[in-house]
Short mmCIF file of C-alpha atoms in Angstrom, two decimals:
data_model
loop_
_atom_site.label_atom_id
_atom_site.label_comp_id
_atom_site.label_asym_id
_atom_site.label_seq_id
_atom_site.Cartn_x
_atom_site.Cartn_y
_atom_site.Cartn_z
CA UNK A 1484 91.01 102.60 118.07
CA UNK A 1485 93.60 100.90 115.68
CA UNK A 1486 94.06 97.61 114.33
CA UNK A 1487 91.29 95.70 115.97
CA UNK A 1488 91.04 93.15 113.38
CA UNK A 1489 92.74 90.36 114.86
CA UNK A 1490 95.22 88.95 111.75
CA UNK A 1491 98.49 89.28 111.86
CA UNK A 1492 100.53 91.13 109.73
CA UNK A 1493 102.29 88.30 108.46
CA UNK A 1494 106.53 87.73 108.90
CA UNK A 1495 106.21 91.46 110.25
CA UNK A 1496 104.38 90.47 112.92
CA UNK A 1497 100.92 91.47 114.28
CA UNK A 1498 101.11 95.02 112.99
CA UNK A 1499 103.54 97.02 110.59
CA UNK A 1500 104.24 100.47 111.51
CA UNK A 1501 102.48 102.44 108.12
CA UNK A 1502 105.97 103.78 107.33
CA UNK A 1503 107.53 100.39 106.79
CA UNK A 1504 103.99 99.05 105.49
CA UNK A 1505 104.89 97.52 101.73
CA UNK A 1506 102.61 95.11 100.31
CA UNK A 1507 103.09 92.91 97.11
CA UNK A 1508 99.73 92.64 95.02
CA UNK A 1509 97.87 92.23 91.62
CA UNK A 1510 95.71 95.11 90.51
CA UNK A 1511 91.73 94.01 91.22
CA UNK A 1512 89.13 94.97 88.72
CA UNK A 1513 91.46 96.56 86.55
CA UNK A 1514 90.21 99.01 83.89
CA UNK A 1515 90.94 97.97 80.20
CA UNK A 1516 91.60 101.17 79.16
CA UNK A 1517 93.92 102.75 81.97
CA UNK A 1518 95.74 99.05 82.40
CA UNK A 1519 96.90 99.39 78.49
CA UNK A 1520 98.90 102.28 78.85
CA UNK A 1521 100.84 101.32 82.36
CA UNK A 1522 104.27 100.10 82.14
CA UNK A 1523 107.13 98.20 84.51
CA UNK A 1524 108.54 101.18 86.77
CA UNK A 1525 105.59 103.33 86.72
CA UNK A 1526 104.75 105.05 89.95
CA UNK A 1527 100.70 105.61 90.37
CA UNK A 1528 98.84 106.89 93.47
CA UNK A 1529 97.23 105.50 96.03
CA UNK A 1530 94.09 106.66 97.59
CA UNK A 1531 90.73 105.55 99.58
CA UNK A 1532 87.09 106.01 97.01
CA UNK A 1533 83.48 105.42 98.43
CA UNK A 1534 85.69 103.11 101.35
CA UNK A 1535 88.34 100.99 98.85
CA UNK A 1536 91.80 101.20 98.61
CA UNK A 1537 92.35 102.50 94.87
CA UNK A 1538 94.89 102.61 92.50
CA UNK A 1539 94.84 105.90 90.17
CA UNK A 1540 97.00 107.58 87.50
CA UNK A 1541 96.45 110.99 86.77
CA UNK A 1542 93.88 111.31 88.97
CA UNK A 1543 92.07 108.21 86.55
CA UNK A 1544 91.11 104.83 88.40
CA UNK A 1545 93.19 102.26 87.18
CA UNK A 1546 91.56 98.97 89.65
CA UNK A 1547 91.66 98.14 93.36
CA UNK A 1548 94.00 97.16 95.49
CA UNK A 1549 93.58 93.49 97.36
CA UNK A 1550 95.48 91.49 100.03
CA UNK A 1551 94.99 90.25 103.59
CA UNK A 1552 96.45 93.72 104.56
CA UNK A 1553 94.06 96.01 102.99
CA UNK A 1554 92.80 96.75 106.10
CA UNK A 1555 96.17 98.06 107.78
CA UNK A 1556 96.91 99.82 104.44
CA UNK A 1557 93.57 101.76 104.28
CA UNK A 1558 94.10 102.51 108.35
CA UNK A 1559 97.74 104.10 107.59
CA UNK A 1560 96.04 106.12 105.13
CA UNK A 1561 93.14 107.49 106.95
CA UNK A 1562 95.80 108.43 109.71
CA UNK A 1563 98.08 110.46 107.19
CA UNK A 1564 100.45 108.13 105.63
CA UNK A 1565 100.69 108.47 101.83
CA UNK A 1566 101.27 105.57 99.72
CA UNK A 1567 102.52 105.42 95.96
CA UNK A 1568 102.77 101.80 93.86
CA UNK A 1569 105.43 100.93 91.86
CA UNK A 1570 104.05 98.77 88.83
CA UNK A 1571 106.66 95.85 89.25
CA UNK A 1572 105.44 93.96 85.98
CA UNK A 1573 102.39 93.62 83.46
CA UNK A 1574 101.16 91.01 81.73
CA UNK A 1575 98.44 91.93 79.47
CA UNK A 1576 95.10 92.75 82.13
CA UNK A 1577 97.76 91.12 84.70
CA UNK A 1578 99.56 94.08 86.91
CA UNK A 1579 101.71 93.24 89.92
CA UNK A 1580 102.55 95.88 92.24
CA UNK A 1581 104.24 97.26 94.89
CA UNK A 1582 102.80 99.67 97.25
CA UNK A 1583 104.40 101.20 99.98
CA UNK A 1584 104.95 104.75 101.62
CA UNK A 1585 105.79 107.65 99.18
CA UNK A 1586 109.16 108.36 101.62
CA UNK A 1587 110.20 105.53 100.07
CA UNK A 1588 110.23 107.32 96.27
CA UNK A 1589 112.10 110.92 97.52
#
């Protein structure tokens, strides 16, 4: 039972594979303290906590993870796909990233 949403995966079309799944976001409820000490080209982990998509470094939350394809994201996860993201810029509590699968990074 996958992808019974409804939404569409945007210019991709109505469902990315999870190996070609890369989404552009800002970090959600970012921590002070782990958001201070990220910078441009760092690659952090990406995991599932109590049911939300996560962003961690060193095993620390850093924030959440937000966008219309959370759902996909956390779905490609549950079935095996690991995902990294690739802090693209930071702007003082503002953090743009880039998630996609860790194949991406070997």
């Amino acid at each position: 039972m996958s992808g019974s949403s409804g939404f569409g995966g945007g210019s991709s079309g109505p469902e990315v594979s999870c190996d070609r799944l890369v989404i552009n976001t800002m970090l959600a409820s970012p921590r002070p303290d782990m958001v201070s000490v990220l910078y441009p080209g760092e690659i952090l982990n990406v995991a599932i906590l109590g049911g939300t998509v996560v962003v961690l470094r060193e095993e620390k939350l850093v924030g959440g993870l937000a966008s219309p394809l959370i759902h996909r994201l956390r779905a490609c996860i549950e079935e095996g796909t690991v995902y990294r993201a690739r802090v693209m810029a930071k702007n003082g509590a503002l953090v743009r990233l880039q998630v996609s699968p860790a194949s991406t990074y070997s």
